[in-house]
mmCIF file of C-alpha atoms and ligand atoms in Angstrom:
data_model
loop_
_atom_site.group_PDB
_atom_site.id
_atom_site.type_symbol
_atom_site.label_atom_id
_atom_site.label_comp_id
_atom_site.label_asym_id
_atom_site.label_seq_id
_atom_site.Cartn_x
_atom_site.Cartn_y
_atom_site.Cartn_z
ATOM 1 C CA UNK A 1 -12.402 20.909 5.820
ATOM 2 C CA UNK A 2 -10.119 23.859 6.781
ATOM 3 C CA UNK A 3 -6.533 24.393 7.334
ATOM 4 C CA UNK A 4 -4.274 21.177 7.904
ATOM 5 C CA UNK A 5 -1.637 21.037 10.435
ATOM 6 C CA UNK A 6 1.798 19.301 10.029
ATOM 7 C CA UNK A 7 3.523 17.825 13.236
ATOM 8 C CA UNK A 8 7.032 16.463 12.895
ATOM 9 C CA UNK A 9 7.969 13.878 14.815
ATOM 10 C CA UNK A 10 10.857 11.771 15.138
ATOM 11 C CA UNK A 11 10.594 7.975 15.014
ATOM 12 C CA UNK A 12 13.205 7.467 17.379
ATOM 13 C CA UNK A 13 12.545 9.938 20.032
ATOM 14 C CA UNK A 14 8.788 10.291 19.676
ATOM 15 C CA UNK A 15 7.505 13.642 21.269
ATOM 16 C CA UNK A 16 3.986 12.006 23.197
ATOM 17 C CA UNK A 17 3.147 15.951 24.310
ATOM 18 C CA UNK A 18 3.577 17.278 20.426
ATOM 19 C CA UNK A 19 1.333 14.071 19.299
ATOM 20 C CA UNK A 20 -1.040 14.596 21.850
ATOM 21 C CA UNK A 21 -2.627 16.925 19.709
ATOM 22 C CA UNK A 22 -3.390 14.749 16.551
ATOM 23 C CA UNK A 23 -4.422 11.391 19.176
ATOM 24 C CA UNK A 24 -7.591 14.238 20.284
ATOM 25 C CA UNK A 25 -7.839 14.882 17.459
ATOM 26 C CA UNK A 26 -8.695 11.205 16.534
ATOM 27 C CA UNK A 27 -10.657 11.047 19.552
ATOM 28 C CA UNK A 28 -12.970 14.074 18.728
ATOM 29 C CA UNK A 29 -13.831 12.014 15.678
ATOM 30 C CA UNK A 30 -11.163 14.082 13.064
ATOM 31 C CA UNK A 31 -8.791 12.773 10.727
ATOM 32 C CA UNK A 32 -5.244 12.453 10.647
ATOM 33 C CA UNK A 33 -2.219 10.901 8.477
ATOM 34 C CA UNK A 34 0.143 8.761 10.113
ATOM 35 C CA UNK A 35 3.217 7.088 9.195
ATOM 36 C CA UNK A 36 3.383 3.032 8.959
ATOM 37 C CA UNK A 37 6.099 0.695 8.265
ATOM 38 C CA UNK A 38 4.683 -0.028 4.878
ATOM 39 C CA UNK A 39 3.252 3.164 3.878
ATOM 40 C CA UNK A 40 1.695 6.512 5.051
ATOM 41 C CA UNK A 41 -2.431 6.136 6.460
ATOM 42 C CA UNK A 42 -5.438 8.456 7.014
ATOM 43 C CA UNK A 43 -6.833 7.548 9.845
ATOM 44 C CA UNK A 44 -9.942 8.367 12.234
ATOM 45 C CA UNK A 45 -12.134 6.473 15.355
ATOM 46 C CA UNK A 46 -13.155 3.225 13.571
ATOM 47 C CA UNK A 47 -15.704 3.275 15.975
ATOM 48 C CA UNK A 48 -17.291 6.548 15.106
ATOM 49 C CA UNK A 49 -19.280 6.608 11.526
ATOM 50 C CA UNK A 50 -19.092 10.113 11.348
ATOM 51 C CA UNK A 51 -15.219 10.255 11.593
ATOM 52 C CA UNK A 52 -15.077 7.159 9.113
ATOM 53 C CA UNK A 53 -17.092 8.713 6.572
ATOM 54 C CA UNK A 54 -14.498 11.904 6.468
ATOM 55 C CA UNK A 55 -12.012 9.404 5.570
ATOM 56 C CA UNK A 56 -13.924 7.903 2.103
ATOM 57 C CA UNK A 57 -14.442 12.028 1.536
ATOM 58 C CA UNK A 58 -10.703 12.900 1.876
ATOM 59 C CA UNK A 59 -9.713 10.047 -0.487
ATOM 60 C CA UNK A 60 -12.611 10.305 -2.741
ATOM 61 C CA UNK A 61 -12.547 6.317 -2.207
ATOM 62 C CA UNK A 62 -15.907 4.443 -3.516
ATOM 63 C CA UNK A 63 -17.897 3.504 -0.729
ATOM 64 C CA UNK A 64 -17.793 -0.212 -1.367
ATOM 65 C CA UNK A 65 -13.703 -0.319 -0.995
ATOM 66 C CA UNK A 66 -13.491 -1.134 3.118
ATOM 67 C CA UNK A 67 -10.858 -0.081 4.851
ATOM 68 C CA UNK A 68 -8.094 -1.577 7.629
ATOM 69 C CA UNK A 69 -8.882 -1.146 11.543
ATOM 70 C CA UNK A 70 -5.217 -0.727 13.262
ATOM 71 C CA UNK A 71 -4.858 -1.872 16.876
ATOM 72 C CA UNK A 72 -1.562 -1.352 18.724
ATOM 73 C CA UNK A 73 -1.731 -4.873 20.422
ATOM 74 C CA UNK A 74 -3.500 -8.638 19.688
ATOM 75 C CA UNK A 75 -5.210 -8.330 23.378
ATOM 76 C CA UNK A 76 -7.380 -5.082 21.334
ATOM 77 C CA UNK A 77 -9.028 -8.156 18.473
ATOM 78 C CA UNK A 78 -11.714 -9.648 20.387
ATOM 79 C CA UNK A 79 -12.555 -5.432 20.496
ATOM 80 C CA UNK A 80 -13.435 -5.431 16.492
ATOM 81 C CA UNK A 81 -13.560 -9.088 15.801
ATOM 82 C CA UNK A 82 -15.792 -11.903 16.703
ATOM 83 C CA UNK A 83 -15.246 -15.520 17.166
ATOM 84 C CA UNK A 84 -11.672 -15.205 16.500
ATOM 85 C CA UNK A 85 -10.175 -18.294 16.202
ATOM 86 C CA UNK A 86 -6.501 -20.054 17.724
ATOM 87 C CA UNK A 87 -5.646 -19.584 14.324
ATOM 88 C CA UNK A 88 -5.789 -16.377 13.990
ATOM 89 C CA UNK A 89 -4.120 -15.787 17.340
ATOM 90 C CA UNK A 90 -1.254 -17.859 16.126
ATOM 91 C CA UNK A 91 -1.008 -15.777 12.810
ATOM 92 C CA UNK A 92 -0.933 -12.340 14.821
ATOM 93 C CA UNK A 93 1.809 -13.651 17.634
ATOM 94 C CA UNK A 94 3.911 -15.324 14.389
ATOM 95 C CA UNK A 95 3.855 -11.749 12.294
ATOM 96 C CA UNK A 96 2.510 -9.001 14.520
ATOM 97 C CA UNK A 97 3.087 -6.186 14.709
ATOM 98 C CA UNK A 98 4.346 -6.025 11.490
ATOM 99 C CA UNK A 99 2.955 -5.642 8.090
ATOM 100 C CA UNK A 100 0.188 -8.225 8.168
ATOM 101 C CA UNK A 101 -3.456 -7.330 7.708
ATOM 102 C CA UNK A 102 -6.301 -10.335 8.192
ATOM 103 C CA UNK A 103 -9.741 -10.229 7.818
ATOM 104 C CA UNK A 104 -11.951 -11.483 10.218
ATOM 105 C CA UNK A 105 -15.353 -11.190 11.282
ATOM 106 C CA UNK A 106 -16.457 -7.946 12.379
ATOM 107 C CA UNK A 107 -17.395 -7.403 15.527
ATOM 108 C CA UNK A 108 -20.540 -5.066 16.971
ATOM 109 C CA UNK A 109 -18.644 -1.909 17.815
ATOM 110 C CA UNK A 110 -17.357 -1.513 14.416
ATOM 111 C CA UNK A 111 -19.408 0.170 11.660
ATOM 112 C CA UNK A 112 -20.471 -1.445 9.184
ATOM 113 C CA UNK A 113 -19.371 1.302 6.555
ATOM 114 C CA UNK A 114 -15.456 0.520 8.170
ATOM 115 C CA UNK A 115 -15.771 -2.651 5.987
ATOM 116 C CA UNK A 116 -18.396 -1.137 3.229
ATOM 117 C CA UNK A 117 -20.975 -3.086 4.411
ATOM 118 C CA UNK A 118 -19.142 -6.781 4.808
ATOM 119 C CA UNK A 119 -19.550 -8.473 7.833
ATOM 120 C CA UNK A 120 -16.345 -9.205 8.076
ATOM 121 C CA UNK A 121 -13.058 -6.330 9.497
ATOM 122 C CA UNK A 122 -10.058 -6.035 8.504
ATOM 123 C CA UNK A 123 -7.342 -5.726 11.126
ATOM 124 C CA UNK A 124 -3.393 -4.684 11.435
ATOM 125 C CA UNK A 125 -1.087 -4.363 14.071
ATOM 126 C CA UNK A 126 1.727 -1.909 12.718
ATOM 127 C CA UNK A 127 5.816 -2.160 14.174
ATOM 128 C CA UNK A 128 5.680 1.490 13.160
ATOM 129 C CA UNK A 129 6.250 3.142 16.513
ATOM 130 C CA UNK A 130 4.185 6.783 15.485
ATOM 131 C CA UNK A 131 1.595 4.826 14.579
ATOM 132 C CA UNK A 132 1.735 2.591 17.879
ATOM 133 C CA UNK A 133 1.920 5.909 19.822
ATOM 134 C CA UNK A 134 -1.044 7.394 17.956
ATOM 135 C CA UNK A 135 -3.192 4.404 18.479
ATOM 136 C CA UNK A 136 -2.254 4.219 21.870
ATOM 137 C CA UNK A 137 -2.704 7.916 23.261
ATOM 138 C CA UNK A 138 -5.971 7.981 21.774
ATOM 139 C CA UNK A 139 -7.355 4.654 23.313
ATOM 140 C CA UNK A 140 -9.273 3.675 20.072
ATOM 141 C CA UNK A 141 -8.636 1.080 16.687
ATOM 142 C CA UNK A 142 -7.985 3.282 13.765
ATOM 143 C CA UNK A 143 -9.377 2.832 10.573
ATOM 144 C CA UNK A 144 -7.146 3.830 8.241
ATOM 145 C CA UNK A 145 -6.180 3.542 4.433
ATOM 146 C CA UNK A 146 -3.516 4.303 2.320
ATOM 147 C CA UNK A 147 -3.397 8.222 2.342
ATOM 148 C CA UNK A 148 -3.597 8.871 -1.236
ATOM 149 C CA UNK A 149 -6.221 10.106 -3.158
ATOM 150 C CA UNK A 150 -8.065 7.231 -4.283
ATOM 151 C CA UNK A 151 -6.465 5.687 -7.853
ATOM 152 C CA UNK A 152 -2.498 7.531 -6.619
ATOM 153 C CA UNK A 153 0.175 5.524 -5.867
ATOM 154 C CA UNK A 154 0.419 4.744 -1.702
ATOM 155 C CA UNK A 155 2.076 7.720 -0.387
ATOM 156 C CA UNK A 156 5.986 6.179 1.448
ATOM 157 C CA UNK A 157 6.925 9.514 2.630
ATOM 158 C CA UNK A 158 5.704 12.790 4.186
ATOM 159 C CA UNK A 159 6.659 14.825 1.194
ATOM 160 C CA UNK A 160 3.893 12.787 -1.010
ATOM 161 C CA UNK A 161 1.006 13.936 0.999
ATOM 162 C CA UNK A 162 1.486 17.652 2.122
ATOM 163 C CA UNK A 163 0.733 19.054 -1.001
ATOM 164 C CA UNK A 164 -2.135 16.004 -2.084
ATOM 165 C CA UNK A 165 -4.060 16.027 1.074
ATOM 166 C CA UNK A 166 -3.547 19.892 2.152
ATOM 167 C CA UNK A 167 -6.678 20.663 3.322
ATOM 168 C CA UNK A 168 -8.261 17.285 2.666
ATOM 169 C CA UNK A 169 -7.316 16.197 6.542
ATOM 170 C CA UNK A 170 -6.932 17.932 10.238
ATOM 171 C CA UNK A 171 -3.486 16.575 10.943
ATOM 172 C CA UNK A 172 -0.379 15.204 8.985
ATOM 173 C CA UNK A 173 2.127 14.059 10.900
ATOM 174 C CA UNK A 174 5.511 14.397 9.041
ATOM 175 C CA UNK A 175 8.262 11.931 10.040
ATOM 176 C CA UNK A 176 11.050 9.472 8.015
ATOM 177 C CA UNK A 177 10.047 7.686 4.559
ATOM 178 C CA UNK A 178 8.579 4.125 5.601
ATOM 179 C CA UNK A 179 10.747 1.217 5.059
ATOM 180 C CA UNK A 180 8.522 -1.281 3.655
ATOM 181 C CA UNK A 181 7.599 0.515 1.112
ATOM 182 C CA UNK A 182 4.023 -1.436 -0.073
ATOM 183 C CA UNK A 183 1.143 -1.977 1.532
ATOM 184 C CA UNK A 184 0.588 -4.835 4.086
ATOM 185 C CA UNK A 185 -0.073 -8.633 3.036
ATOM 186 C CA UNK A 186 -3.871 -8.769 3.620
ATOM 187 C CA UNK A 187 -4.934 -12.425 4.206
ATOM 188 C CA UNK A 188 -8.762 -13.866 5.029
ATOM 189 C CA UNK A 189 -9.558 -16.470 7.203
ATOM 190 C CA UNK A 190 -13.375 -16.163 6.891
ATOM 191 C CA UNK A 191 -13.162 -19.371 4.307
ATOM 192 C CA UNK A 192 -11.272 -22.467 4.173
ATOM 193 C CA UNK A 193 -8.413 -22.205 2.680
ATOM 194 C CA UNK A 194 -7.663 -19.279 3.748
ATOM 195 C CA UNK A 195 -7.194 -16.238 1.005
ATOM 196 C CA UNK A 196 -4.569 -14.057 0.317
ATOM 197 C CA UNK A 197 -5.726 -11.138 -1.182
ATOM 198 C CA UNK A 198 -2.909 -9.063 -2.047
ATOM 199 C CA UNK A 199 0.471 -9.790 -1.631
ATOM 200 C CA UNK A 200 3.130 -7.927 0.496
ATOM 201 C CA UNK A 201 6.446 -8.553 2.294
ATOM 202 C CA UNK A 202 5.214 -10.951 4.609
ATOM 203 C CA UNK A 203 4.515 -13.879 1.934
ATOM 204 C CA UNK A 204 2.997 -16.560 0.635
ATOM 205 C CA UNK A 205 5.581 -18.917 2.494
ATOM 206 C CA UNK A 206 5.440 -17.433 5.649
ATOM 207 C CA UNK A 207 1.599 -17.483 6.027
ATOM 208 C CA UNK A 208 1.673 -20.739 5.071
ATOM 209 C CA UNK A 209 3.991 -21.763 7.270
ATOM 210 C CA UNK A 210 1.422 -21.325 10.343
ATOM 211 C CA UNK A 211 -1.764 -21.632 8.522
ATOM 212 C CA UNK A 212 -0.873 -24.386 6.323
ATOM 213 C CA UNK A 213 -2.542 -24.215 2.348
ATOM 214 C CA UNK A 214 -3.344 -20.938 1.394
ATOM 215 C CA UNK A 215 -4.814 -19.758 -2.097
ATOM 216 C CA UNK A 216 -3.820 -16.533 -4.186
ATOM 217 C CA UNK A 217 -6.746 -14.336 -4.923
ATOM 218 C CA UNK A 218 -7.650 -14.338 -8.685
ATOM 219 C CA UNK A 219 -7.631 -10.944 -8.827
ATOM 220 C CA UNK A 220 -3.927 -10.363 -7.577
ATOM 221 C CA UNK A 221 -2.619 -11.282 -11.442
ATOM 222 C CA UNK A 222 -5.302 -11.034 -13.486
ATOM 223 C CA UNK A 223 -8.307 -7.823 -14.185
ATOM 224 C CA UNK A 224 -11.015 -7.991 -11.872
ATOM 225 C CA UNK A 225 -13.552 -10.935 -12.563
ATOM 226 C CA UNK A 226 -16.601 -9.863 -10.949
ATOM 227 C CA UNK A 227 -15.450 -12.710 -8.058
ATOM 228 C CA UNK A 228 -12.282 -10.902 -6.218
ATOM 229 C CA UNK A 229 -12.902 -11.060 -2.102
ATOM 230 C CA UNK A 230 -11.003 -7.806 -2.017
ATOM 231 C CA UNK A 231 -13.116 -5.527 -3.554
ATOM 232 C CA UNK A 232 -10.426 -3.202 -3.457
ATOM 233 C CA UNK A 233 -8.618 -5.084 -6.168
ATOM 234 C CA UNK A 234 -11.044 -4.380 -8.610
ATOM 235 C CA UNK A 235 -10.145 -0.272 -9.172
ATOM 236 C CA UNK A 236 -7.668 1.050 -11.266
ATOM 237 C CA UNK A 237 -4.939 1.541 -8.781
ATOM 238 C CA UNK A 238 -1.172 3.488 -7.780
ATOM 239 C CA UNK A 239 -1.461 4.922 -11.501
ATOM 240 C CA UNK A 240 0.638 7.745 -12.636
ATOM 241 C CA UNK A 241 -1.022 10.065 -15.330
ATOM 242 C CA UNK A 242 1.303 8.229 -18.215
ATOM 243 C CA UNK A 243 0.037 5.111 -20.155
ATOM 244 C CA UNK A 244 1.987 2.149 -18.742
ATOM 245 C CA UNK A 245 3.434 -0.825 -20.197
ATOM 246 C CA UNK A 246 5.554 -3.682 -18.375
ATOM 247 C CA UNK A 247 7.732 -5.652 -20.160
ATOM 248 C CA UNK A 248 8.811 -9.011 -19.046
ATOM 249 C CA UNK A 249 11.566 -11.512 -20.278
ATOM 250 C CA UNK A 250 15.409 -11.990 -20.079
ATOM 251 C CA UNK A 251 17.433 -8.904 -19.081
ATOM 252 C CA UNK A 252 18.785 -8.284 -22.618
ATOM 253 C CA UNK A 253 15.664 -8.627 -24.276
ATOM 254 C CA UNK A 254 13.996 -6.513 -22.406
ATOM 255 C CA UNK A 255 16.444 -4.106 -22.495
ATOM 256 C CA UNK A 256 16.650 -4.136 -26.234
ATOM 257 C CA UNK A 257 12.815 -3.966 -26.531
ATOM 258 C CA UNK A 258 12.624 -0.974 -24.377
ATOM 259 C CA UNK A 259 15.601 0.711 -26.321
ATOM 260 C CA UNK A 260 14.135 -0.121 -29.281
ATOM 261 C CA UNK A 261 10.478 1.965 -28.491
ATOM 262 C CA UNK A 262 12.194 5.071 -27.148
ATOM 263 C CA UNK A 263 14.215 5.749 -29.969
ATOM 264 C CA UNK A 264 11.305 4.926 -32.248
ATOM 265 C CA UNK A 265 8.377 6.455 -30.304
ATOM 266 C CA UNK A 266 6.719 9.730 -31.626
ATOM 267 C CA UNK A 267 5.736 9.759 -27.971
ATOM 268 C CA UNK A 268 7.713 11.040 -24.480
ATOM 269 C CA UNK A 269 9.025 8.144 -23.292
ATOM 270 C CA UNK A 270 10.001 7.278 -19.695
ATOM 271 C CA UNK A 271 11.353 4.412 -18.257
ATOM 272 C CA UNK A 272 11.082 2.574 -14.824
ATOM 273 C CA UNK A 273 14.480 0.570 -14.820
ATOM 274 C CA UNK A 274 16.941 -1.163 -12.012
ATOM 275 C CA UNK A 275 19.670 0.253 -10.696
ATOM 276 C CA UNK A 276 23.212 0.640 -13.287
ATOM 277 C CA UNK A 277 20.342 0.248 -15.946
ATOM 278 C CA UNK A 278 20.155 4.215 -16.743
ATOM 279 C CA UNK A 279 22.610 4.870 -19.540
ATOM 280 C CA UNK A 280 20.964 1.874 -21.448
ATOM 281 C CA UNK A 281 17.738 4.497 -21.619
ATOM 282 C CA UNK A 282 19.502 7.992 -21.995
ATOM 283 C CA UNK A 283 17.140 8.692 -25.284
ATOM 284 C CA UNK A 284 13.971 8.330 -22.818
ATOM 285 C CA UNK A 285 12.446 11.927 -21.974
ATOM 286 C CA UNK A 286 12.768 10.366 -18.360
ATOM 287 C CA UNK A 287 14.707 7.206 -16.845
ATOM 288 C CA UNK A 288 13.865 6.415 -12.818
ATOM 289 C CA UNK A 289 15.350 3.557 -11.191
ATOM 290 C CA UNK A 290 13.283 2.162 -8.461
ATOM 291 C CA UNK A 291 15.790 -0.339 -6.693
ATOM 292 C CA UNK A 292 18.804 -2.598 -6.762
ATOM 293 C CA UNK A 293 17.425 -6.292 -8.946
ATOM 294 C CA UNK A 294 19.444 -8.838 -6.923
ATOM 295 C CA UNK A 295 17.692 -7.034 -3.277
ATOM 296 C CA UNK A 296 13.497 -7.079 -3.907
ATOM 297 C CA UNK A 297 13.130 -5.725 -0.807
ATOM 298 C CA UNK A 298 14.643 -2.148 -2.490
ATOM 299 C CA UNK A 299 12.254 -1.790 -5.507
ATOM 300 C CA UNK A 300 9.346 -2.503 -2.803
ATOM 301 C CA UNK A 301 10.947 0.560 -1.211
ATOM 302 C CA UNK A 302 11.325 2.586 -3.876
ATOM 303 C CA UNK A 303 8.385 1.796 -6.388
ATOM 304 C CA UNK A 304 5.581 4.026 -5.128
ATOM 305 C CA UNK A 305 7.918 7.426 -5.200
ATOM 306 C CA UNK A 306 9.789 6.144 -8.556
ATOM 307 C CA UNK A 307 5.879 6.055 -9.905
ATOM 308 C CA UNK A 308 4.949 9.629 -8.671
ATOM 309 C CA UNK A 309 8.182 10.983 -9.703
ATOM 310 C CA UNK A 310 7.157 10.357 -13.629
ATOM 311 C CA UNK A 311 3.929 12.513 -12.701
ATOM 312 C CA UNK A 312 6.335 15.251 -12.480
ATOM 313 C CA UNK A 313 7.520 14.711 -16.321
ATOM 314 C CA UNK A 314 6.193 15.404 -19.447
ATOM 315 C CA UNK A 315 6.183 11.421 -20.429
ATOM 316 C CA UNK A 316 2.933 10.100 -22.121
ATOM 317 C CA UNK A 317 3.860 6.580 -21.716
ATOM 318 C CA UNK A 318 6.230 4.757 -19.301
ATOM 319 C CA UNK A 319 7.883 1.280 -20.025
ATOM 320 C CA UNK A 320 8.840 -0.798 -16.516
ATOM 321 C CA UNK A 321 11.195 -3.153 -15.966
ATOM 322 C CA UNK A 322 9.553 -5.905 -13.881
ATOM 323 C CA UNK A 323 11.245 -8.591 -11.376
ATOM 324 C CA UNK A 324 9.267 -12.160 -11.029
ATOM 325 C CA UNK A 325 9.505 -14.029 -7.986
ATOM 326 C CA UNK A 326 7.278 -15.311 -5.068
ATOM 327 C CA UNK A 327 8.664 -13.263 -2.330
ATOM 328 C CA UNK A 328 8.372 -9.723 -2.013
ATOM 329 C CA UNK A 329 8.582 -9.495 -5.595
ATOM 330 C CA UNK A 330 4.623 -10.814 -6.320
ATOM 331 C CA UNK A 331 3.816 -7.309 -4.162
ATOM 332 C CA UNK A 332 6.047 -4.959 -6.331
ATOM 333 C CA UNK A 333 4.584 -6.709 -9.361
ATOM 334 C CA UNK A 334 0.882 -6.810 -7.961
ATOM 335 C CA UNK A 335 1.654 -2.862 -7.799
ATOM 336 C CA UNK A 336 2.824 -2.408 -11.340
ATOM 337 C CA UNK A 337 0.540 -4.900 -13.150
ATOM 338 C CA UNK A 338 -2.416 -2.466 -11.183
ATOM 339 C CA UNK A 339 -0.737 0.516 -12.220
ATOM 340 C CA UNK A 340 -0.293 -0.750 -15.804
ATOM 341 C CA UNK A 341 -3.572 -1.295 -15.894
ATOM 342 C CA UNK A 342 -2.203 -4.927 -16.945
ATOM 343 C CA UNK A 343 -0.972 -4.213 -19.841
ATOM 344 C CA UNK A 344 2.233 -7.016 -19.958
ATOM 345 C CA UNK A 345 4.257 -7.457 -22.919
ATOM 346 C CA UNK A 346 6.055 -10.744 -23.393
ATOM 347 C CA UNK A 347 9.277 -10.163 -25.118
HETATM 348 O O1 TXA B 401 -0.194 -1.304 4.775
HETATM 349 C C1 TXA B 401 -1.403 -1.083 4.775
HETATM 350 O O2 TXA B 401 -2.242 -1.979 4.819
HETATM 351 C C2 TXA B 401 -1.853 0.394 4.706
HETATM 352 C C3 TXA B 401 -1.429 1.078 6.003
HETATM 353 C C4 TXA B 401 -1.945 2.493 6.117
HETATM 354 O O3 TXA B 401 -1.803 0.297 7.098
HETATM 355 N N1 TXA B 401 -3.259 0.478 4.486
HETATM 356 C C5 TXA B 401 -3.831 0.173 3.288
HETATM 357 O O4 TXA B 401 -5.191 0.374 3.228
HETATM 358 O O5 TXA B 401 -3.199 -0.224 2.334
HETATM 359 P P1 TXA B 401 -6.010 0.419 1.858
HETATM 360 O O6 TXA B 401 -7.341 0.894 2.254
HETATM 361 O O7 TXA B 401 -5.273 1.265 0.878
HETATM 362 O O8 TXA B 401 -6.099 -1.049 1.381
HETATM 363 C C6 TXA B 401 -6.906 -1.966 2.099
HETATM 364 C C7 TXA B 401 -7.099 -3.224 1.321
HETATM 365 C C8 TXA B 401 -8.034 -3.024 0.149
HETATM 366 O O9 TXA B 401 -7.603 -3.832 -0.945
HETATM 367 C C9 TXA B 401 -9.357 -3.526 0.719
HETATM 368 O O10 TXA B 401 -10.263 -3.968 -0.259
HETATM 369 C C10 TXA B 401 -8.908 -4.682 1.621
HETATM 370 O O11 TXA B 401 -7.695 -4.203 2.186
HETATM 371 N N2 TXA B 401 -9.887 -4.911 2.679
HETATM 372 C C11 TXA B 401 -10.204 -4.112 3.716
HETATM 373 N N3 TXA B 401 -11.186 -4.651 4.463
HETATM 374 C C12 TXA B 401 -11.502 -5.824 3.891
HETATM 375 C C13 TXA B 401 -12.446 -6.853 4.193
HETATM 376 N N4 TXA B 401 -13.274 -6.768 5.227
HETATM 377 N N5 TXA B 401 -12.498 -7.928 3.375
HETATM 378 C C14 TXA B 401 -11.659 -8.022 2.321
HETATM 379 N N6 TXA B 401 -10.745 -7.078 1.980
HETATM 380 C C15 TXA B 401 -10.670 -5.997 2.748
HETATM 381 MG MG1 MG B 402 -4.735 2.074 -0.875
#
């Protein structure tokens, strides 16, 4: 791979003649990262095996992770799925486009290395309008993962992939930080009940609320069991170079605890705390807040760049605040306890 281009565009006025450029370049089987609601993607021609296998090379993902197909409307699924039921119809008009992902089965025009070999695809309709425009100008589904290299937290804004994936890709297209923050709820209705397999901000409640029961993956809370659907759950994931511990329990317990180890560590200590939580940490080598407590949808927003951030530091081990709930809250803490390699203390 040679040099790599970065286009800026702007969400709101989107510049179709300055993206035309990165949509052939998806079409002449290259690669390029895109923003999404939820978080930055390196896409190519899910259609094309030559194009898809740049992608696993760029992330140095294991082959047998598969990856998302993104299509820009619901009229696109019977073009990567087969028998796709009312169901799933119903699911897509209720939450799409938006950050929903559902597996399905895979249809003929799409490799079977998209999915790692699975007969089954993977499919999302992003509200991100860059990566509506890119899917649209080049005419093709998208495959696309998370654009980090494979184990990094998910990139949520341009800055965290120009200098990671320089040279790595053709085409980065540089526009605003993406709102959601984590990746999309992925869901599978190839069994009955339906799966979810990781969690994100549309949840639990919502899905069931169209598809009636659905069960949570195994692997969502727990280490991998040899059994997880997703066989993405099972790597170490969204780690930063520190050790990581979360502590869980009432507010001042936790605090204490974490007080407690940084002024008794022989270690560099960071912290990943909640907003107003900072001065309770000031003997920490580094304190990061990644969002406001009382609004979830904030530390969803701001826990993949509060992550990288301790990558710049010195800090050999990192102690997290963590907020429970069933909401958007089981994704942030689906992140961490993956990032933690779960290592939970109970305080
Ligand atoms: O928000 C998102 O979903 C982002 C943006 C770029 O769209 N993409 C993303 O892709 O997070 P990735 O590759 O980082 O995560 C895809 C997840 C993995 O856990 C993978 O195992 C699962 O989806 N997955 C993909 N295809 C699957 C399939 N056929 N069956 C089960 N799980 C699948
Ligand atoms: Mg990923």
């Amino acid at each position: 791979m040679s040099e790599t281009k970065i286009i800026e565009i702007d969400k709101n006025n989107i510049d179709l003649q300055k993206m035309q450029c990165c949509s052939d370049c998806i079409k002449n089987g290259g690669t390029v990262i895109f923003p999404t609601e939820t978080v930055y993607g390196l896409g190519a021609n899910a259609k094309d095996e030559d194009a898809v296998a740049k992608i696993f090379a760029a992330k140095g993902r294991p082959q047998d992770n598969p990856l998302i197909v993104h299509l820009s409307d619901v009229s696109q699924l019977e073009q990567v799925a087969v028998d796709v039921s009312d169901r799933a119809k119903r699911l897509f008009m209720a939450f799409a486009p938006g950050p929903l992902t559902v597996v399905l089965k895979r249809g003929p025009s799409i490799p079977a290395s998209v999915s790692a070999g699975l007969d089954t695809v993977a499919v999302r309709i992003p509200s991100h309008p860059v990566a509506r425009a890119l899917i649209e100008l080049s005419g093709l589904p998208i495959a696309a993962p998370s654009a980090n290299i494979s184990g990094k937290p998910s990139p949520t804004a341009a800055r965290h992939v120009t200098k990671e994936m320089d040279g790595r890709v053709d085409y980065i297209i540089d526009s605003d930080d993406c709102e959601v923050g984590v990746e999309s709820t992925v869901v599978s209705l190839v069994q009955e009940p339906p799966i979810l397999l990781r969690p994100g901000k549309i949840t639990l409640r919502q899905l069931e609320s169209v598809l009636g029961t659905v069960n949570l993956s195994t692997a969502i809370f727990a280490k991998f069991d040899g059994t997880a659907a997703a066989p993405g759950m099972k790597y170490r994931h969204y780690a930063p170079r520190a050790k990581m511990v979360l502590v869980r329990g009432y507010d001042t317990q936790v605090r204490e605890y974490i007080h407690s180890k940084i002024s008794h560590s022989n270690l560099k200590c960071g912290v990943l705390c909640f907003d107003g939580e900072q001065e309770y940490f000031k003997q920490a080598t580094a304190v990061k807040s990644y969002g406001n407590h009382s609004q979830p949808e904030t530390l969803a927003h701001g826990v993949f760049d509060a992550l990288r951030y301790f990558d710049e530091t010195d800090v050999e081990i990192i102690y997290a605040r963590v907020s429970d709930g069933s909401g958007i809250e089981m994704a942030v803490y689906n992140r961490l306890l993956k990032a933690a390699a779960f290592n939970v203390i109970e305080v």
